[in-house]
Coordinates of C-alpha atoms in Angstrom, one line a residue:
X2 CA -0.6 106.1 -137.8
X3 CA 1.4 105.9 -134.5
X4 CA 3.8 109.2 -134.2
X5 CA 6.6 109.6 -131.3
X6 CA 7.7 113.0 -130.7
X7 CA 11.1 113.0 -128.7
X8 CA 12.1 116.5 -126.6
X9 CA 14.3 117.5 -124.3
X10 CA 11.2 120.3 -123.2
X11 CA 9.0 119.5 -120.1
X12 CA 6.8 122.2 -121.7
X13 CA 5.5 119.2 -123.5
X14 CA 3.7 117.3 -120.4
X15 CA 1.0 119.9 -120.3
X16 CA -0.6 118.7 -123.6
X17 CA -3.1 121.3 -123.1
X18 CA -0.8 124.2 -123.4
X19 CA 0.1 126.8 -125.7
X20 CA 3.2 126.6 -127.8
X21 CA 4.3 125.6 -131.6
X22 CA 5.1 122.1 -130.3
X23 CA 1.7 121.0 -128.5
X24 CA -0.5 122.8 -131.0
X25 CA 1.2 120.7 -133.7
X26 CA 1.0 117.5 -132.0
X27 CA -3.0 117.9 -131.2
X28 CA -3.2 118.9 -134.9
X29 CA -2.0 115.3 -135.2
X30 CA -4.6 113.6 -132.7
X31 CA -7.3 115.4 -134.3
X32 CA -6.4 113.9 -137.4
X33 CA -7.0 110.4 -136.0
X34 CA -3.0 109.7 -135.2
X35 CA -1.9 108.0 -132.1
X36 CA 0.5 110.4 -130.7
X37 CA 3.1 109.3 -128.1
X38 CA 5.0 112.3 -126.7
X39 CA 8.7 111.2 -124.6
X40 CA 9.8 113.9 -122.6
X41 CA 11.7 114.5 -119.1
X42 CA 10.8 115.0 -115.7
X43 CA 14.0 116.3 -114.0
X44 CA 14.4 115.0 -110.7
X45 CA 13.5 118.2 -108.8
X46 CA 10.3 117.5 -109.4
X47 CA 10.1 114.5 -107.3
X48 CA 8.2 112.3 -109.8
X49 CA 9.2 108.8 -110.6
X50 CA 8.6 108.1 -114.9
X51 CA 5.1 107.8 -115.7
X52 CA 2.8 107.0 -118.8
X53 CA -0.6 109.3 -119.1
X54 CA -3.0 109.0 -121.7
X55 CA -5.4 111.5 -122.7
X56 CA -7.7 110.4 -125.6
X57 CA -4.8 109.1 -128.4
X58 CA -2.4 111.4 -126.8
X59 CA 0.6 109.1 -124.8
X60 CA 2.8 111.2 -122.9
X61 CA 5.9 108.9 -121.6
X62 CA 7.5 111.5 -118.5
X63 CA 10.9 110.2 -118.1
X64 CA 12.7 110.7 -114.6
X65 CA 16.2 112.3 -115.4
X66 CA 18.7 113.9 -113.7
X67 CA 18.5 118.0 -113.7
X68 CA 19.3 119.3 -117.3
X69 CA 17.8 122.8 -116.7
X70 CA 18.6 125.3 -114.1
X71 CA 21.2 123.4 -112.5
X72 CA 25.1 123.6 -112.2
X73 CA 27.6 122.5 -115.0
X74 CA 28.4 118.9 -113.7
X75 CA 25.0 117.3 -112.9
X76 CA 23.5 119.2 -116.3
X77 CA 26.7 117.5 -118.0
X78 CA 26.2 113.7 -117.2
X79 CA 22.1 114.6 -117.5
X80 CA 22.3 115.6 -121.0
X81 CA 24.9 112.1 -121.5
X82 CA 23.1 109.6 -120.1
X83 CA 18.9 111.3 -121.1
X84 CA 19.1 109.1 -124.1
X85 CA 20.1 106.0 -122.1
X86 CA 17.4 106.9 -120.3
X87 CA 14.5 107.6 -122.5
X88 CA 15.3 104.1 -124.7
X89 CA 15.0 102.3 -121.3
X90 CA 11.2 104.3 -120.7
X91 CA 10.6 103.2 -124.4
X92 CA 11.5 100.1 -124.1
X93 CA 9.6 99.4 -120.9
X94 CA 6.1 101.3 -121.6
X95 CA 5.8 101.4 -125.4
X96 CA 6.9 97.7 -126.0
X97 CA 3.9 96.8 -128.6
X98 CA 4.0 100.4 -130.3
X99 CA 5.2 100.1 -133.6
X100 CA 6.4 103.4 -134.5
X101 CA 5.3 105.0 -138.1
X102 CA 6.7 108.4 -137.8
X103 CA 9.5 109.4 -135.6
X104 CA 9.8 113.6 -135.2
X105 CA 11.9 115.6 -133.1
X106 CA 13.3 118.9 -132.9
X107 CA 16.3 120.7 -132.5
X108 CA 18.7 120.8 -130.2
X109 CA 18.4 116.8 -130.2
X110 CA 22.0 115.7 -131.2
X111 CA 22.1 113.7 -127.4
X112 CA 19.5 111.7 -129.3
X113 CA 21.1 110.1 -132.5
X114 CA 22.2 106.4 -130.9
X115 CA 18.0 106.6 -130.0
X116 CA 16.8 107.8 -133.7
X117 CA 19.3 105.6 -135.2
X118 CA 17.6 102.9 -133.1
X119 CA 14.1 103.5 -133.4
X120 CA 14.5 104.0 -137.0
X121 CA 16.3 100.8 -137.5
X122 CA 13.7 99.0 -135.0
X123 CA 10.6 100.3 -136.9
X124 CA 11.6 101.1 -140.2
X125 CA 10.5 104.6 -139.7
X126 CA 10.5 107.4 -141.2
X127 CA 12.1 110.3 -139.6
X128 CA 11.2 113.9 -139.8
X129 CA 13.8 116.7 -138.1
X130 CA 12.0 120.4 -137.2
X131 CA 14.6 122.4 -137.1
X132 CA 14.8 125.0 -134.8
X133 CA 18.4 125.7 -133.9
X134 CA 21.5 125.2 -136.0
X135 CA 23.4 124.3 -133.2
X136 CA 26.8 124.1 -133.1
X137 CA 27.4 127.3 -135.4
X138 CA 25.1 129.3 -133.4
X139 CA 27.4 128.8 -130.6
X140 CA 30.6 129.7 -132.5
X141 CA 28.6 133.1 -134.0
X142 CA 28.1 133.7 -130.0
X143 CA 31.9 133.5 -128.6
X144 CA 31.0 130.1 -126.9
X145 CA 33.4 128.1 -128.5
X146 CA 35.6 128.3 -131.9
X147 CA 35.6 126.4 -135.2
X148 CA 39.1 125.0 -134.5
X149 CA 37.8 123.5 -130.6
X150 CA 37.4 120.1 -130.3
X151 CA 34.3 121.0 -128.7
X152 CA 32.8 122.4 -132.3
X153 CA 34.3 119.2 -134.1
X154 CA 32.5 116.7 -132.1
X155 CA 29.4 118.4 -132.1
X156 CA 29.5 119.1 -135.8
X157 CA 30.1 115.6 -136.3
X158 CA 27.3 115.0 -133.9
X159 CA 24.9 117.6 -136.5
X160 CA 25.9 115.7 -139.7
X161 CA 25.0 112.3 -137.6
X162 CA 21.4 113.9 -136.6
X163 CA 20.9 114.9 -140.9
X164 CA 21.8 112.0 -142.2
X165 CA 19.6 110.1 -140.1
X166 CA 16.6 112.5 -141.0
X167 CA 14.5 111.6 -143.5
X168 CA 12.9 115.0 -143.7
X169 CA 14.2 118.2 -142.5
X170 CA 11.4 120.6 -142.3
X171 CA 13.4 124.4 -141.9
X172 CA 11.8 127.7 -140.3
X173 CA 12.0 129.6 -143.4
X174 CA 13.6 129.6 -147.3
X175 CA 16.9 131.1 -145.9
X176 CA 17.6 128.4 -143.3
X177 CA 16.9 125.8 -146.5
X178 CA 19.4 127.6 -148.2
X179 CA 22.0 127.6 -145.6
X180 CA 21.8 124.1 -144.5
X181 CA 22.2 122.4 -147.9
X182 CA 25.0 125.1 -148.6
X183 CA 26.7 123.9 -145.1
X184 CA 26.0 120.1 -145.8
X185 CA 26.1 119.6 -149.3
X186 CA 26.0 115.6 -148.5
X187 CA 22.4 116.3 -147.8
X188 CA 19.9 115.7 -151.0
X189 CA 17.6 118.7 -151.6
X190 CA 14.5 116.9 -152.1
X191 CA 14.9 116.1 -148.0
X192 CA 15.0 119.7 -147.3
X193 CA 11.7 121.5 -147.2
X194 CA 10.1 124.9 -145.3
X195 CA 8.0 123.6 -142.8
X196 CA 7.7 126.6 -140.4
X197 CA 7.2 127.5 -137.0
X198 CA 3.3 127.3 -136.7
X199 CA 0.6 127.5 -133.9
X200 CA -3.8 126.6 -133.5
X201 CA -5.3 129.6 -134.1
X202 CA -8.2 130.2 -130.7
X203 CA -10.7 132.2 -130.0
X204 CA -8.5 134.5 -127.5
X205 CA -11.1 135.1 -124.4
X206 CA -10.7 136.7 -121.1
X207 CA -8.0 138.7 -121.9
X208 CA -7.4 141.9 -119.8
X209 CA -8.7 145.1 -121.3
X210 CA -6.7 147.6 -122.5
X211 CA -8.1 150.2 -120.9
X212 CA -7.5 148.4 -117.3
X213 CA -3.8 147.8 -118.6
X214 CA -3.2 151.5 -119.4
X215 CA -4.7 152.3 -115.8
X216 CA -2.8 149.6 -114.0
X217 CA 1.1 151.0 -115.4
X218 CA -0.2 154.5 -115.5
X219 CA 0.7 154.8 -119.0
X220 CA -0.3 158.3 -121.1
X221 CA -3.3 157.6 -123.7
X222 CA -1.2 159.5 -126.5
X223 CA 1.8 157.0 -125.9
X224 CA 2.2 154.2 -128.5
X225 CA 2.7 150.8 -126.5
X226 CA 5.9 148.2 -127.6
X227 CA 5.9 145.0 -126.1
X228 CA 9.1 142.6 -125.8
X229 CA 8.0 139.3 -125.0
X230 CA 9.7 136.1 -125.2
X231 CA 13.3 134.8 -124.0
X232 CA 16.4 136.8 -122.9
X233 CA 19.2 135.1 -123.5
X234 CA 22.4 135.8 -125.3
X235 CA 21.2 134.9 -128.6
X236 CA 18.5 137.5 -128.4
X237 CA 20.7 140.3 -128.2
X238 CA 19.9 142.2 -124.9
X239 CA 22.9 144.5 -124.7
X240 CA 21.3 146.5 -128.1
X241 CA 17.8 146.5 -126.7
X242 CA 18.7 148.6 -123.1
X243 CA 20.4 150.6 -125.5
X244 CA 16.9 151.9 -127.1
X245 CA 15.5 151.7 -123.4
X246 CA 18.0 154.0 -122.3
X247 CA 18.0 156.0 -125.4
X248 CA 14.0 156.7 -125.3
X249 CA 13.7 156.6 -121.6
X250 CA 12.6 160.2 -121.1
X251 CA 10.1 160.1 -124.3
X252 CA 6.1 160.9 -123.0
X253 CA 4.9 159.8 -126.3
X254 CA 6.0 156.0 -126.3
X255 CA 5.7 153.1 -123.6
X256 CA 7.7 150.1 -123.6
X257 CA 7.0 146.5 -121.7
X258 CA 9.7 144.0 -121.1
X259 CA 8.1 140.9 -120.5
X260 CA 9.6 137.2 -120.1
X261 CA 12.8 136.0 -118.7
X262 CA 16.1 133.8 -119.2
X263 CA 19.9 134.1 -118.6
X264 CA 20.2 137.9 -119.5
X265 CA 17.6 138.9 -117.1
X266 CA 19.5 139.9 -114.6
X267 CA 21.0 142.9 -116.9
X268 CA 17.6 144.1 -117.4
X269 CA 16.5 143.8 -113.8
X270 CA 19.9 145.5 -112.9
X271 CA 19.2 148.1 -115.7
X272 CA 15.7 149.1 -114.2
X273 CA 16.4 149.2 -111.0
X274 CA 18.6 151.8 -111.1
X275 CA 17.7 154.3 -114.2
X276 CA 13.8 153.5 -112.8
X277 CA 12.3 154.7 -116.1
X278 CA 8.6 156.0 -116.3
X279 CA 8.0 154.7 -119.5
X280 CA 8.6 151.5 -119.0
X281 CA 7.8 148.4 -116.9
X282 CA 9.7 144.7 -116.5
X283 CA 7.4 142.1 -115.5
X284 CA 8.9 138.6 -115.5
X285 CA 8.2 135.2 -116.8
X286 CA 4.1 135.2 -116.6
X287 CA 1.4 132.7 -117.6
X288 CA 0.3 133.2 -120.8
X289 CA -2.9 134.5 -120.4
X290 CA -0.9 137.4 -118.8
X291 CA 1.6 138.1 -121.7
X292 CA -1.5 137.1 -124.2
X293 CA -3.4 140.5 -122.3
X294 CA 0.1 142.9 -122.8
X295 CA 0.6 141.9 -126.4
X296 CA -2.8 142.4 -127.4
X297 CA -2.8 145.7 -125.2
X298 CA 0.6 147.0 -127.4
X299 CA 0.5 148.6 -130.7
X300 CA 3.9 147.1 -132.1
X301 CA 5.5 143.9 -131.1
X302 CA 9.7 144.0 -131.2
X303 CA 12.1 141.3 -131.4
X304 CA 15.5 141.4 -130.8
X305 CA 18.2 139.3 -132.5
X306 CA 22.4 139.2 -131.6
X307 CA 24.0 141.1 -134.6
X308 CA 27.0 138.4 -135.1
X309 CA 24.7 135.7 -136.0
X310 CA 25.6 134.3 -139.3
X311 CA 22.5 131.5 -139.4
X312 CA 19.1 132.4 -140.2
X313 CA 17.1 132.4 -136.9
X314 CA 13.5 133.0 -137.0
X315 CA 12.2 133.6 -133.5
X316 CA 8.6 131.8 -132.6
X317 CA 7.6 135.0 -130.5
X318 CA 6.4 136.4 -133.7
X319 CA 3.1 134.4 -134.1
X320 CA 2.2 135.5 -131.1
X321 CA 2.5 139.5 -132.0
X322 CA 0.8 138.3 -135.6
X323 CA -1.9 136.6 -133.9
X324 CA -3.2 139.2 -131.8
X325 CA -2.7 141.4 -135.0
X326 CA 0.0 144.0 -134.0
X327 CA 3.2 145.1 -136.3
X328 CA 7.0 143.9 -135.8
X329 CA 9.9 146.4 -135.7
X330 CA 12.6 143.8 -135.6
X331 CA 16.5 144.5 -134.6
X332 CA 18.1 141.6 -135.8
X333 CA 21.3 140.2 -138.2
X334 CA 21.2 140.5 -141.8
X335 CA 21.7 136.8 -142.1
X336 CA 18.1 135.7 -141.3
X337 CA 14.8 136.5 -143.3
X338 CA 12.1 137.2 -141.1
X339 CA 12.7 141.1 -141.1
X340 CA 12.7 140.5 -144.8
X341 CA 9.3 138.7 -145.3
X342 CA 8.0 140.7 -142.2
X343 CA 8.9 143.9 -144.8
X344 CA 7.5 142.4 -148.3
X345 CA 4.4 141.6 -146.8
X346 CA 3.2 145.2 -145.2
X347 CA 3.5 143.9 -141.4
X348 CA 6.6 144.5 -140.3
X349 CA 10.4 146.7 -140.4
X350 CA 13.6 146.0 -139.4
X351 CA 17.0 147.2 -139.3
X352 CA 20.2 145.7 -138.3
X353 CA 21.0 145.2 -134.8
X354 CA 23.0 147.9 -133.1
X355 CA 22.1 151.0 -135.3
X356 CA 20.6 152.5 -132.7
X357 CA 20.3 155.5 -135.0
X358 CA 18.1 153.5 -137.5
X359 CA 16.3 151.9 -134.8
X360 CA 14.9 154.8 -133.7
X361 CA 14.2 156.2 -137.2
X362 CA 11.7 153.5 -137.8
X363 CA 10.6 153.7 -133.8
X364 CA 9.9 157.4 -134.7
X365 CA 8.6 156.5 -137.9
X366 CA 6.2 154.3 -136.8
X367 CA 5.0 156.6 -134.1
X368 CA 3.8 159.6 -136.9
X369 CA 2.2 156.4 -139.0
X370 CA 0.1 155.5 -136.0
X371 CA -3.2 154.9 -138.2
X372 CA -1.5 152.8 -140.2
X373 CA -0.5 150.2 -137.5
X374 CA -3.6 148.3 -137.4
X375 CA -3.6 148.2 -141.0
X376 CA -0.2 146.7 -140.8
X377 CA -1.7 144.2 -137.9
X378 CA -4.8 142.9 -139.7
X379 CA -2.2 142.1 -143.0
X380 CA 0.3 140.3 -140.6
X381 CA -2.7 138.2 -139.2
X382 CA -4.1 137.0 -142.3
X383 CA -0.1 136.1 -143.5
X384 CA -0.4 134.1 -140.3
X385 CA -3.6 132.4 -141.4
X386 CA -2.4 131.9 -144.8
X387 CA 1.7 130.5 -144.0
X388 CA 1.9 129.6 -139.7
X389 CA -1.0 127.3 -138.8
X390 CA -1.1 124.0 -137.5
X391 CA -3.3 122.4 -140.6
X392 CA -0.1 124.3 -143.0
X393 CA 2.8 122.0 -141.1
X394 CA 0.7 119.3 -140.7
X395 CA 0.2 118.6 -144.5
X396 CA 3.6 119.5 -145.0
X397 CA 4.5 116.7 -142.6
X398 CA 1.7 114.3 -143.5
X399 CA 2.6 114.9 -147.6
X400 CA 5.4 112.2 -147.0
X401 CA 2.9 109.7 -146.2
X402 CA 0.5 109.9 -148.8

């Protein structure tokens, strides 16, 4: 079967690399598929649009204008004219390709005249992973209101991208729920869980711990959280220098920030001045790196913006599940992965900005130390069990059979 996987993420180039969307789309090439991958390569980079191969992997780089890390305007009339841009590349290097399944994730509403033309061209079916509910994430956040014309065209936009989905594959049962609530136009028996998932390796060459505690001077008898992933606004970053601030004199726990985005600055800002012993900020590192810290920590946190009202469900977590550390999880009440996180022994969480509960469970979980790798071992075999590759993949490949 011939598969094209549209993004907006130059992650995707490096087929080699870690990450929920490459692991996914090897699952598929191991299975004998012909994957063809369409993804960006902003300008900056200085490359003119290529086609690679690697075994029955196509990747189609398309040049673009900046649509990352760039200013307002040029990111504007990027994200307007991408899809212009990535039918042309189509058109051009995948002439004789005739398309079986057409996926794509979330945020991809720039890409509905494409979907509605591939699909049309091909007769394909088309299967939606969605990861953001986007434009109602940006209302929870202050970005825009209900009432803007902004959040009507983009709304209009989201019901375009579902009704042109065949398949919408949701993180978790609560984002199910709140998408056929939202758009009851859409027929349940489209709507399935079909969750974040990644190949589980062999993890090798990973820094010691004993070198990590030596390298950040950290105390033997301290219990080691980890932070790693985005900072943005939808993660929530006010609440979590709140607990640094609010634990920075503690001997008995050690905290590391690790990662980057648009809220980084805060945290730099943050560290800079209080210049807390009992924690370090390292920024965005390779994942080898990050790997090495997480399986170093004893508890893995995730941080989520109270006012959210759809159910995120943060891809971070595999990572702390894989290398078979606990969750303690400041998040909204709206989403369920503190929930399932709870029910199945690996996990707490309480609502973000109780600071006081927060540090109930931090303390908690601090007296309960010898239960923590019992806790780790039970969130790494739910991992085996519910987020791998070959579990999406026959959730995907079900619709074909």
């Amino acid at each position: 079967m011939n598969v094209l996987f549209l993004t907006l993420s130059q992650v995707i180039s490096d087929i080699s690399s870690r990450g929920i969307y490459p692991d996914l789309l090897r699952k598929f090439a191991r299975e004998g598929h012909n994957v063809y991958i369409v993804c960006p390569f902003e300008r900056r980079f200085k490359k003119a649009t290529c086609l690679s191969v690697i075994g029955n992997i196509h990747i189609l780089a398309v040049k673009t204008l900046n649509i990352t890390k760039t200013n307002i305007v040029e990111k504007g009339i990027g994200t307007i004219i991408i899809e212009y841009q990535f039918r042309k590349a189509i058109k051009k290097y995948l002439p004789a390709v005739n398309i079986e399944l057409l996926l794509y994730s979330t945020p991809p509403i720039t890409f509905n005249s494409l979907i509605r033309y591939l699909k049309r061209k091909y007769s394909t079916r088309t299967y939606l992973l969605l990861k953001d509910i986007f434009p109602q994430n940006a209302v929870d956040l202050g970005m825009f209101c209900r009432r803007s014309i902004i959040y009507r065209y983009f709304r209009r936009k989201e019901r375009e991208l579902y009704s042109l989905s065949d398949n919408i594959g949701c993180m978790s049962p609560a984002n199910v729920d709140f998408i056929l609530k939202e758009n009851p136009f859409i027929p349940k028996e489209s709507v399935e869980v079909c969750p974040n998932s990644i190949e589980i390796q062999q993890i090798s060459e990973l820094q010691g711990k004993g070198d990590i505690i030596s390298k950040y001077s950290i105390s033997k008898d301290a219990l080691i959280f980890i932070y790693s992933g985005n900072m943005g606004k939808p993660q929530g970053i006010d609440f979590l220098l709140e607990v640094l601030a609010s634990n920075r004199n503690r001997k008995d726990v050690y905290f590391f920030i690790v990662g980057g985005g648009t809220e980084y600055y805060k945290l730099d800002k943050w560290f800079r001045l209080a210049k807390p012993s009992n924690a370090t900020l390292i920024p965005n590192v390779i994942k080898k790196v990050s790997d090495s810290l997480i399986a170093a920590s004893e508890v893995g946190l995730i941080f989520l913006d109270r006012r959210f009202t759809i159910p995120n469900y943060p891809s971070r977590l595999l990572s702390y599940l894989e290398m078979r550390i606990p969750v303690l999880m400041a998040i909204d009440k709206t989403t369920d992965i503190g929930k399932i996180a709870q029910e199945n022994g690996y996990g707490f969480w309480v609502e973000s900005g109780n600071l006081e509960a927060f540090n109930k469970t931090l303390n908690y979980m601090i007296e309960k130390r010898e239960e923590l790798a019992i806790m780790g071992e039970r969130g790494y075999q739910y991992l085996l069990e519910n987020y791998t590759v070959d579990k999406a993949y026959k959730i995907i490949i079900s619709h074909f059979i």
